[in-house]
mmCIF file of C-alpha atoms in Angstrom:
data_model
loop_
_atom_site.group_PDB
_atom_site.id
_atom_site.type_symbol
_atom_site.label_atom_id
_atom_site.label_comp_id
_atom_site.label_asym_id
_atom_site.label_seq_id
_atom_site.Cartn_x
_atom_site.Cartn_y
_atom_site.Cartn_z
ATOM 1 C CA MET A 1 -45.003 -28.696 -2.516
ATOM 2 C CA VAL A 2 -45.987 -27.393 0.900
ATOM 3 C CA ARG A 3 -43.277 -27.322 3.545
ATOM 4 C CA GLY A 4 -43.767 -30.069 6.120
ATOM 5 C CA GLN A 5 -45.758 -32.302 3.766
ATOM 6 C CA GLY A 6 -43.490 -34.956 2.286
ATOM 7 C CA LEU A 7 -42.668 -38.628 2.353
ATOM 8 C CA THR A 8 -40.347 -38.446 5.367
ATOM 9 C CA ASN A 9 -42.615 -36.141 7.386
ATOM 10 C CA GLN A 10 -45.762 -38.221 6.779
ATOM 11 C CA TYR A 11 -44.383 -41.786 6.727
ATOM 12 C CA GLY A 12 -40.977 -41.542 8.452
ATOM 13 C CA LYS A 13 -37.368 -42.124 7.359
ATOM 14 C CA ASP A 14 -37.899 -45.835 6.737
ATOM 15 C CA ALA A 15 -40.224 -44.990 3.845
ATOM 16 C CA ALA A 16 -37.455 -43.016 2.129
ATOM 17 C CA PHE A 17 -34.956 -45.849 2.656
ATOM 18 C CA TYR A 18 -37.438 -48.360 1.271
ATOM 19 C CA LEU A 19 -38.065 -46.128 -1.784
ATOM 20 C CA VAL A 20 -34.339 -45.885 -2.544
ATOM 21 C CA ASP A 21 -33.902 -49.644 -2.273
ATOM 22 C CA GLU A 22 -36.700 -50.217 -4.773
ATOM 23 C CA ILE A 23 -35.441 -47.589 -7.263
ATOM 24 C CA SER A 24 -31.955 -49.173 -7.225
ATOM 25 C CA LYS A 25 -33.467 -52.193 -9.000
ATOM 26 C CA TYR A 26 -34.364 -50.093 -12.054
ATOM 27 C CA GLU A 27 -31.329 -48.570 -13.761
ATOM 28 C CA LEU A 28 -33.395 -46.332 -15.993
ATOM 29 C CA LEU A 29 -34.951 -44.446 -13.069
ATOM 30 C CA TYR A 30 -31.733 -43.374 -11.320
ATOM 31 C CA HIS A 31 -30.339 -42.014 -14.606
ATOM 32 C CA ILE A 32 -33.199 -39.533 -14.988
ATOM 33 C CA GLY A 33 -32.320 -35.899 -14.307
ATOM 34 C CA GLU A 34 -33.156 -34.529 -10.874
ATOM 35 C CA LYS A 35 -35.269 -31.726 -12.370
ATOM 36 C CA MET A 36 -37.305 -34.017 -14.603
ATOM 37 C CA PRO A 37 -41.043 -33.635 -13.839
ATOM 38 C CA LEU A 38 -43.170 -36.743 -13.372
ATOM 39 C CA GLU A 39 -45.423 -35.926 -16.325
ATOM 40 C CA ARG A 40 -42.531 -35.917 -18.838
ATOM 41 C CA LEU A 41 -41.193 -39.378 -18.110
ATOM 42 C CA GLU A 42 -40.606 -41.649 -21.078
ATOM 43 C CA PRO A 43 -42.886 -44.710 -21.460
ATOM 44 C CA GLU A 44 -40.177 -47.173 -20.331
ATOM 45 C CA ALA A 45 -39.314 -45.104 -17.279
ATOM 46 C CA ARG A 46 -42.985 -44.607 -16.549
ATOM 47 C CA GLU A 47 -43.554 -48.377 -16.418
ATOM 48 C CA ASP A 48 -40.645 -48.853 -14.027
ATOM 49 C CA TRP A 49 -41.954 -46.083 -11.784
ATOM 50 C CA LYS A 50 -45.396 -47.733 -11.625
ATOM 51 C CA LYS A 51 -43.750 -50.943 -10.402
ATOM 52 C CA VAL A 52 -41.971 -48.975 -7.653
ATOM 53 C CA MET A 53 -45.213 -47.295 -6.560
ATOM 54 C CA THR A 54 -47.032 -50.650 -6.467
ATOM 55 C CA VAL A 55 -44.473 -52.003 -3.989
ATOM 56 C CA MET A 56 -44.520 -48.759 -1.972
ATOM 57 C CA ARG A 57 -48.301 -48.731 -1.603
ATOM 58 C CA SER A 58 -48.311 -52.368 -0.557
ATOM 59 C CA LYS A 59 -46.188 -51.426 2.455
ATOM 60 C CA TYR A 60 -47.379 -47.812 2.928
ATOM 61 C CA PRO A 61 -50.984 -47.733 1.742
ATOM 62 C CA GLY A 62 -52.262 -44.435 0.392
ATOM 63 C CA VAL A 63 -48.814 -42.861 -0.191
ATOM 64 C CA PRO A 64 -49.154 -40.121 -2.842
ATOM 65 C CA GLU A 65 -47.133 -40.546 -6.008
ATOM 66 C CA GLU A 66 -46.034 -36.888 -5.810
ATOM 67 C CA PHE A 67 -44.498 -37.385 -2.338
ATOM 68 C CA ALA A 68 -42.431 -40.344 -3.515
ATOM 69 C CA TRP A 69 -41.221 -38.627 -6.710
ATOM 70 C CA ASN A 70 -40.257 -35.365 -4.959
ATOM 71 C CA ALA A 71 -38.413 -37.323 -2.258
ATOM 72 C CA TRP A 72 -36.400 -39.192 -4.890
ATOM 73 C CA ARG A 73 -35.526 -36.013 -6.761
ATOM 74 C CA THR A 74 -34.276 -34.365 -3.548
ATOM 75 C CA ILE A 75 -32.204 -37.370 -2.491
ATOM 76 C CA ARG A 76 -30.674 -37.758 -5.939
ATOM 77 C CA GLY A 77 -29.812 -34.036 -6.227
ATOM 78 C CA GLU A 78 -28.090 -33.830 -2.819
ATOM 79 C CA TYR A 79 -26.037 -36.973 -3.385
ATOM 80 C CA PHE A 80 -23.546 -35.163 -5.630
ATOM 81 C CA ARG A 81 -23.162 -32.190 -3.276
ATOM 82 C CA SER A 82 -20.984 -31.707 -0.235
ATOM 83 C CA ARG A 83 -23.983 -31.358 2.079
ATOM 84 C CA CYS A 84 -25.180 -34.910 1.379
ATOM 85 C CA ALA A 85 -25.696 -36.872 4.600
ATOM 86 C CA GLN A 86 -23.604 -39.938 5.269
ATOM 87 C CA LYS A 87 -26.734 -42.110 5.480
ATOM 88 C CA TRP A 88 -27.337 -41.586 1.749
ATOM 89 C CA ARG A 89 -23.687 -42.212 0.896
ATOM 90 C CA GLY A 90 -24.095 -45.805 2.019
ATOM 91 C CA ARG A 91 -27.496 -46.274 0.394
ATOM 92 C CA LEU A 92 -26.779 -44.828 -3.069
ATOM 93 C CA PRO A 93 -23.499 -46.349 -4.313
ATOM 94 C CA PHE A 94 -25.085 -47.146 -7.646
ATOM 95 C CA LEU A 95 -25.418 -43.424 -8.489
ATOM 96 C CA GLY A 96 -21.650 -42.894 -8.496
ATOM 97 C CA THR A 97 -20.895 -45.717 -10.932
ATOM 98 C CA SER A 98 -23.109 -45.023 -13.946
ATOM 99 C CA GLU A 99 -24.008 -41.339 -13.478
ATOM 100 C CA ILE A 100 -23.265 -38.915 -16.330
ATOM 101 C CA PRO A 101 -22.856 -35.505 -14.613
ATOM 102 C CA GLY A 102 -24.301 -32.430 -16.296
ATOM 103 C CA ARG A 103 -26.618 -34.347 -18.604
ATOM 104 C CA LYS A 104 -30.183 -35.607 -18.372
ATOM 105 C CA SER A 105 -30.220 -39.385 -18.655
ATOM 106 C CA THR A 106 -32.740 -41.316 -20.705
ATOM 107 C CA GLY A 107 -32.888 -44.815 -22.136
ATOM 108 C CA SER A 108 -30.559 -43.905 -24.995
ATOM 109 C CA ASN A 109 -28.134 -42.151 -22.649
ATOM 110 C CA ILE A 110 -27.695 -45.321 -20.613
ATOM 111 C CA SER A 111 -26.374 -47.225 -23.609
ATOM 112 C CA ASP A 112 -24.144 -44.253 -24.506
ATOM 113 C CA ALA A 113 -22.690 -44.309 -21.007
ATOM 114 C CA ARG A 114 -21.805 -47.979 -21.305
ATOM 115 C CA ILE A 115 -20.194 -47.444 -24.720
ATOM 116 C CA ARG A 116 -18.147 -44.519 -23.407
ATOM 117 C CA THR A 117 -16.972 -46.579 -20.473
ATOM 118 C CA ARG A 118 -15.695 -49.282 -22.820
ATOM 119 C CA ARG A 119 -14.040 -46.743 -25.125
ATOM 120 C CA SER A 120 -12.285 -45.014 -22.243
ATOM 121 C CA GLY A 121 -10.880 -48.346 -21.106
ATOM 122 C CA ARG A 122 -9.616 -49.167 -24.589
ATOM 123 C CA SER A 123 -8.055 -45.749 -25.102
ATOM 124 C CA HIS A 124 -6.297 -46.072 -21.763
ATOM 125 C CA MET A 125 -4.792 -49.387 -22.816
ATOM 126 C CA GLU A 126 -3.752 -47.981 -26.189
ATOM 127 C CA LYS A 127 -1.929 -45.107 -24.512
ATOM 128 C CA GLU A 128 0.110 -47.512 -22.415
ATOM 129 C CA ILE A 129 1.039 -49.788 -25.342
ATOM 130 C CA ALA A 130 1.584 -47.035 -27.956
ATOM 131 C CA PRO A 131 5.235 -46.916 -29.175
ATOM 132 C CA GLU A 132 7.328 -43.827 -28.927
ATOM 133 C CA PRO A 133 7.419 -41.647 -32.094
ATOM 134 C CA ASP A 134 10.530 -41.635 -34.267
ATOM 135 C CA ALA A 135 12.861 -38.762 -33.394
ATOM 136 C CA SER A 136 13.881 -38.250 -37.035
ATOM 137 C CA VAL A 137 10.277 -37.623 -38.034
ATOM 138 C CA VAL A 138 9.105 -35.652 -35.057
ATOM 139 C CA GLY A 139 12.282 -33.653 -34.608
ATOM 140 C CA PRO A 140 14.363 -32.827 -31.552
ATOM 141 C CA LYS A 141 12.658 -32.343 -28.252
ATOM 142 C CA ARG A 142 12.104 -28.818 -27.225
ATOM 143 C CA THR A 143 13.911 -27.850 -24.109
ATOM 144 C CA PRO A 144 11.935 -25.759 -21.666
ATOM 145 C CA LYS A 145 12.700 -22.078 -21.823
ATOM 146 C CA ARG A 146 14.690 -20.744 -18.948
ATOM 147 C CA ARG A 147 13.368 -17.713 -17.251
ATOM 148 C CA PRO A 148 15.867 -14.846 -17.132
ATOM 149 C CA ALA A 149 17.594 -14.374 -13.842
ATOM 150 C CA ARG A 150 16.195 -11.645 -11.710
ATOM 151 C CA ARG A 151 18.426 -8.623 -11.530
ATOM 152 C CA VAL A 152 18.939 -7.159 -8.114
ATOM 153 C CA HIS A 153 19.686 -3.438 -8.110
ATOM 154 C CA ARG A 154 21.723 -2.640 -5.029
ATOM 155 C CA ARG A 155 21.619 0.894 -3.784
ATOM 156 C CA GLU A 156 24.878 2.385 -2.619
ATOM 157 C CA PRO A 157 24.993 3.816 0.902
ATOM 158 C CA TYR A 158 24.508 7.538 1.234
ATOM 159 C CA SER A 159 27.713 9.559 0.956
ATOM 160 C CA PRO A 160 27.852 13.372 1.051
ATOM 161 C CA ALA A 161 30.862 13.396 -1.290
ATOM 162 C CA VAL A 162 29.089 11.248 -3.896
ATOM 163 C CA GLN A 163 25.963 13.379 -3.668
ATOM 164 C CA SER A 164 27.962 16.571 -4.189
ATOM 165 C CA ARG A 165 29.698 15.089 -7.264
ATOM 166 C CA GLN A 166 26.352 14.068 -8.709
ATOM 167 C CA ARG A 167 24.924 17.528 -8.166
ATOM 168 C CA THR A 168 27.989 19.081 -9.855
ATOM 169 C CA ARG A 169 27.634 16.680 -12.787
ATOM 170 C CA VAL A 170 23.965 17.487 -13.237
ATOM 171 C CA SER A 171 24.610 21.217 -13.130
ATOM 172 C CA THR A 172 27.404 20.830 -15.716
ATOM 173 C CA VAL A 173 25.131 18.940 -18.104
ATOM 174 C CA TYR A 174 22.414 21.526 -17.667
ATOM 175 C CA GLU A 175 24.822 24.367 -18.466
ATOM 176 C CA ASN A 176 26.222 22.580 -21.545
ATOM 177 C CA THR A 177 22.754 22.003 -22.998
ATOM 178 C CA ALA A 178 22.016 25.730 -22.760
ATOM 179 C CA GLU A 179 25.160 26.610 -24.739
ATOM 180 C CA GLU A 180 25.502 26.575 -28.511
ATOM 181 C CA PRO A 181 26.627 23.265 -30.111
ATOM 182 C CA ASP A 182 29.846 24.808 -31.538
ATOM 183 C CA SER A 183 30.987 26.371 -28.299
ATOM 184 C CA GLU A 184 33.656 24.627 -26.266
ATOM 185 C CA ARG A 185 32.764 23.067 -22.970
ATOM 186 C CA GLN A 186 33.736 25.106 -19.987
ATOM 187 C CA PRO A 187 34.604 23.728 -16.576
ATOM 188 C CA PRO A 188 31.805 23.870 -14.034
ATOM 189 C CA LYS A 189 31.545 27.126 -12.194
ATOM 190 C CA ARG A 190 32.300 27.109 -8.540
ATOM 191 C CA PRO A 191 29.612 28.408 -6.245
ATOM 192 C CA ARG A 192 30.193 31.938 -5.081
ATOM 193 C CA ARG A 193 31.265 32.388 -1.528
ATOM 194 C CA ARG A 194 29.824 35.072 0.618
ATOM 195 C CA ARG A 195 32.249 37.768 1.555
ATOM 196 C CA GLN A 196 32.742 37.994 5.249
ATOM 197 C CA VAL A 197 32.630 41.621 6.237
ATOM 198 C CA SER A 198 35.203 42.230 8.914
ATOM 199 C CA PRO A 199 33.914 44.318 11.798
ATOM 200 C CA SER A 200 35.132 47.865 12.108
ATOM 201 C CA PRO A 201 38.144 48.231 14.354
ATOM 202 C CA VAL A 202 37.281 49.089 17.878
ATOM 203 C CA VAL A 203 39.571 51.306 19.920
ATOM 204 C CA ARG A 204 39.739 49.692 23.264
ATOM 205 C CA SER A 205 39.677 52.111 26.140
ATOM 206 C CA PRO A 206 40.668 51.335 29.700
ATOM 207 C CA VAL A 207 37.734 49.685 31.432
ATOM 208 C CA ASP A 208 36.686 50.636 34.884
ATOM 209 C CA GLN A 209 37.574 47.954 37.441
ATOM 210 C CA SER A 210 34.177 48.248 39.055
ATOM 211 C CA THR A 211 32.532 47.365 35.717
ATOM 212 C CA VAL A 212 34.806 44.321 35.322
ATOM 213 C CA GLN A 213 34.051 43.106 38.834
ATOM 214 C CA ASN A 214 30.317 43.460 38.287
ATOM 215 C CA TRP A 215 30.379 41.714 34.864
ATOM 216 C CA THR A 216 29.181 38.426 36.335
ATOM 217 C CA ASN A 217 26.101 40.135 37.772
ATOM 218 C CA PRO A 218 23.771 41.134 34.900
ATOM 219 C CA GLU A 219 21.625 43.382 37.069
ATOM 220 C CA VAL A 220 24.591 45.555 37.992
ATOM 221 C CA PHE A 221 25.834 45.661 34.396
ATOM 222 C CA VAL A 222 22.538 46.991 32.987
ATOM 223 C CA GLU A 223 22.688 50.120 35.120
ATOM 224 C CA PRO A 224 25.207 52.047 32.899
ATOM 225 C CA LEU A 225 22.957 51.442 29.844
ATOM 226 C CA GLU A 226 19.922 52.928 31.587
ATOM 227 C CA GLU A 227 21.963 55.888 32.783
ATOM 228 C CA SER A 228 23.313 56.534 29.277
ATOM 229 C CA ILE A 229 19.828 56.500 27.780
ATOM 230 C CA SER A 230 18.543 58.795 30.483
ATOM 231 C CA THR A 231 21.373 61.256 29.782
ATOM 232 C CA VAL A 232 20.470 61.596 26.092
ATOM 233 C CA PRO A 233 19.883 65.292 25.287
ATOM 234 C CA SER A 234 16.379 66.448 24.552
ATOM 235 C CA ARG A 235 14.963 66.979 21.042
ATOM 236 C CA GLU A 236 15.273 70.753 21.423
ATOM 237 C CA SER A 237 19.032 70.617 21.900
ATOM 238 C CA SER A 238 19.438 68.267 18.940
ATOM 239 C CA GLU A 239 17.339 70.448 16.665
ATOM 240 C CA GLU A 240 19.547 73.462 17.385
ATOM 241 C CA ARG A 241 22.564 71.750 15.785
ATOM 242 C CA PRO A 242 22.876 71.736 11.998
ATOM 243 C CA VAL A 243 22.055 68.460 10.207
ATOM 244 C CA ASP A 244 25.355 68.144 8.315
ATOM 245 C CA GLU A 245 27.446 68.676 11.403
ATOM 246 C CA GLU A 246 29.629 65.721 12.250
ATOM 247 C CA ILE A 247 29.093 64.521 15.787
ATOM 248 C CA PRO A 248 32.260 63.503 17.602
ATOM 249 C CA ILE A 249 31.815 59.929 18.841
ATOM 250 C CA ASP A 250 33.989 58.696 21.651
ATOM 251 C CA LYS A 251 34.824 55.028 21.675
ATOM 252 C CA THR A 252 33.616 54.507 25.188
ATOM 253 C CA PHE A 253 30.382 52.628 25.767
ATOM 254 C CA LYS A 254 28.316 55.669 26.848
ATOM 255 C CA ALA A 255 29.626 57.920 24.100
ATOM 256 C CA ILE A 256 28.768 55.387 21.369
ATOM 257 C CA ILE A 257 25.174 55.036 22.555
ATOM 258 C CA LYS A 258 24.773 58.791 22.972
ATOM 259 C CA GLY A 259 26.176 59.581 19.519
ATOM 260 C CA THR A 260 24.103 56.902 17.803
ATOM 261 C CA TRP A 261 20.940 58.097 19.507
ATOM 262 C CA LEU A 262 21.535 61.589 18.132
ATOM 263 C CA LYS A 263 21.869 60.057 14.659
ATOM 264 C CA ILE A 264 18.525 58.307 15.090
ATOM 265 C CA GLU A 265 16.817 61.623 15.790
ATOM 266 C CA LYS A 266 18.326 63.254 12.690
ATOM 267 C CA LYS A 267 17.815 60.409 10.209
ATOM 268 C CA ALA A 268 14.553 59.980 8.330
ATOM 269 C CA VAL A 269 14.736 56.173 8.329
ATOM 270 C CA ALA A 270 14.877 55.124 11.951
ATOM 271 C CA GLU A 271 15.028 51.347 11.381
ATOM 272 C CA MET A 272 18.474 51.460 9.825
ATOM 273 C CA ALA A 273 19.735 53.600 12.660
ATOM 274 C CA ILE A 274 18.345 51.209 15.244
ATOM 275 C CA SER A 275 20.023 48.249 13.551
ATOM 276 C CA GLU A 276 23.276 50.213 13.501
ATOM 277 C CA LEU A 277 22.886 50.867 17.195
ATOM 278 C CA LYS A 278 22.406 47.171 17.888
ATOM 279 C CA ALA A 279 25.515 46.308 15.893
ATOM 280 C CA LYS A 280 27.674 48.802 17.757
ATOM 281 C CA ILE A 281 26.361 47.619 21.110
ATOM 282 C CA LEU A 282 27.252 44.058 20.148
ATOM 283 C CA GLU A 283 30.757 45.079 19.062
ATOM 284 C CA THR A 284 31.332 46.897 22.327
ATOM 285 C CA ILE A 285 30.171 43.917 24.376
ATOM 286 C CA CYS A 286 32.446 41.597 22.390
ATOM 287 C CA ALA A 287 35.368 43.901 22.997
ATOM 288 C CA LEU A 288 34.715 43.867 26.736
ATOM 289 C CA VAL A 289 34.492 40.092 26.746
ATOM 290 C CA ASP A 290 37.814 39.803 24.889
ATOM 291 C CA GLU A 291 39.517 42.040 27.433
ATOM 292 C CA MET A 292 38.179 40.141 30.417
ATOM 293 C CA THR A 293 38.828 36.668 29.001
ATOM 294 C CA PRO A 294 42.278 35.443 30.099
ATOM 295 C CA ILE A 295 44.574 34.310 27.289
#
């Protein structure tokens, strides 16, 4: 069917309303499936359709039979959908009373629909009047199963002591699994503590008052370090001394730096000597701070 060529487009909406009113007089026609072609109509339905077309052509002369049939199929198909217009809801109440959804209706289906309607009414009445079954025959009623209560797992708040005990317990289990089955369980081993190496004793020498006064000024305090480095003897003088000779080291700040620098020149590994120099410088500075800090 070409778009724009139909019963409503050619003859107006009143023609469709008039067609529906005429089809409502013939119960066999509005039980025919919406996809049923006109050529496959049964003889009884075909006679009813000819009566409808005779009335239609008396009011709308020359109306094609195809236009009327396609219009009826469209109206009937949209009636059971949500997009059906309200105008057809009021015009097609007969479709909702005797329609068998999901099945093509014919003359035999109409009688089946009536029989089913009567049977459904009878079965409904029988259900209301039916007596209750005997409990001794049927047995006790089954009680509905209760669903198990939901378990809520609450997490304990974080505690360092609890965590440490758990770690100790895990380590103990791990150690026991590695042992032989006949061996006795031993208490968990305590973690080894690092030995704190005490610094070498420093012989405190009397500090110059000018150095103590200038301690708060870092620029003035750096000057003795530069002077001590500048006064380091040259490589020629150090090479003249034997390697195994012990160098006397005074405990003053300048003497420590000077003696350590001579060790750096004689040692093959200079990194260890430099680290030793840093450690002695730090010890000397700490000693000066202890002397100047009031008790």
